[in-house]
């Protein structure tokens, strides 16, 4: 079966994020960018399905400026077969991303679409579910285990009270959580090979989608800073402070 | 304005998070209805009817909603919600699962995880793991919003007397079915709403050592949490993860034991009133947010803490 994986280019998770002095956003100039960690997990899961002989083709898609071809190449180096870059310079919000992905789903007809549960920049946790609704597919969100079984997929989900397992008819959408797998690193030979793998570039217009942002960010501020408190000498002092100073026990 | 709040519950009791969502709805202003969708969820509907500020409770009681499947809830809420100006629910795993489907079906954006209401169309939400706080305005006619419960003090659970109305809308998309679940059973307070939380990290070394924390938690009546590293290593179950991509907590007292204080962890607990850190590394970043830091080996400090607490409690 064919698996479609969506990946997003975001600020590297190790980078200390700084809000711009004019409060219009965060400073992305000259900071390290990378594939969203949850998308790495999505790529890894697809590659494992291919290694098990369940998937026979992995198509990776990314939406964004030209630079996000880097992340597509990374996915190709990790084992995806071909890439689709939907070039969009403007801010593409979740609903539009889902509409673009829907158009790709209609063209490619994958049996399984795997996305990260959230991107670590906007922290929205929306696109996979929106795509599933727009395409009329079932969804297994926050997956910690994915088992394909004929025309069904069983997805174990990380939920507030523990774990929950669902059975979905294929085609279906899965969004990844942290425990689904541990992504591998790309080897140098595979990075070289990835450069020759096919990568199609298209525009939202090619897919018949008009980008129409519904949300306007009025301002972005730094969070209220928490000042460091004091160091206590021992446990007795700690308990005394909690009881008599902070009065929280 | 008219606001539909989708209740978070487990078919038998209303989650406190819902009372915080009603508080967010009050901050927006307008008539507030609560939709309780579930199976044999009459007790939840009764509880919702007593919540302060609720005008009407709508109940969709059907097997199709028993396990809160996102496909079925999405269709139900999109249909019931289309007559409202706002649709709100809590940003727990159930709300995060079905609400974006509602937004997509209504062809509107979703505003996720708000912590403040500026006006009827403008909301404040953390982005970049809480490293930045964005004020976002939506131009859609129906505002679909998930609410971070720690951002809003819950309304009173008692005192209201809303009318309860049964709905006979059955949406069964037939796309997914429930297979099973593993629910962590615990008599401790729910992590998300506990007044005190004690969390362990990689420094705990294994799952057995968490018993030390359990004993302290029992003394304090605390909920128990963990860092991602502790969950990944299999010390404790996933539902204990506190952080950017786990649970968000804001108790009166948060005690971090053997946790370094990575930004993704801080994102889930830095709004706690008082933070205590116990770590043997005095350079650990957790000390930068801790009100009281104790540089010590946790294997000595935690048993001592238990003893000292026994003296004063
Ligand atoms: C996409 C993404 C999402 C993430 N989401 C989350 C999240 O939601 N929540 C989360 O917590 N993390 C999250 N993380 C992981 C995060 O970056 C850190 O890796 C993690 O929080 C580290 O956990 P830790 O502090 O337990 O472990 P470590 O960083 O290894 O720290 C262990 C600490 O224990 C101390 N210690 C060791 N032994 C002792 C002892 N005997 N006595 C006292 N102290 C001791 C050490 O000094 C050290 O400070 C995420 C990461 C990514 C990439």
Coordinates of C-alpha atoms in Angstrom, one line a residue, chain B residues 6 16 26 40 83 111 113 116 172 191 200 213 221 223 230 256-257 290:
Chain B
X6 CA -18.8 20.5 25.0
X16 CA -13.5 19.8 36.4
X26 CA -18.4 33.6 30.7
X40 CA -25.6 6.5 29.9
X83 CA -26.3 27.7 15.3
X111 CA -8.0 28.5 18.0
X113 CA -5.4 26.0 23.9
X116 CA -7.2 34.2 28.1
X172 CA -22.3 7.2 13.6
X191 CA -3.0 15.2 37.8
X200 CA 9.8 12.3 38.9
X213 CA 7.4 9.6 45.5
X221 CA -2.8 14.2 48.9
X223 CA -1.2 13.9 42.1
X230 CA 10.8 8.9 32.7
X256 CA 10.2 18.2 40.6
X257 CA 12.5 15.4 41.6
X290 CA 12.2 26.9 41.3

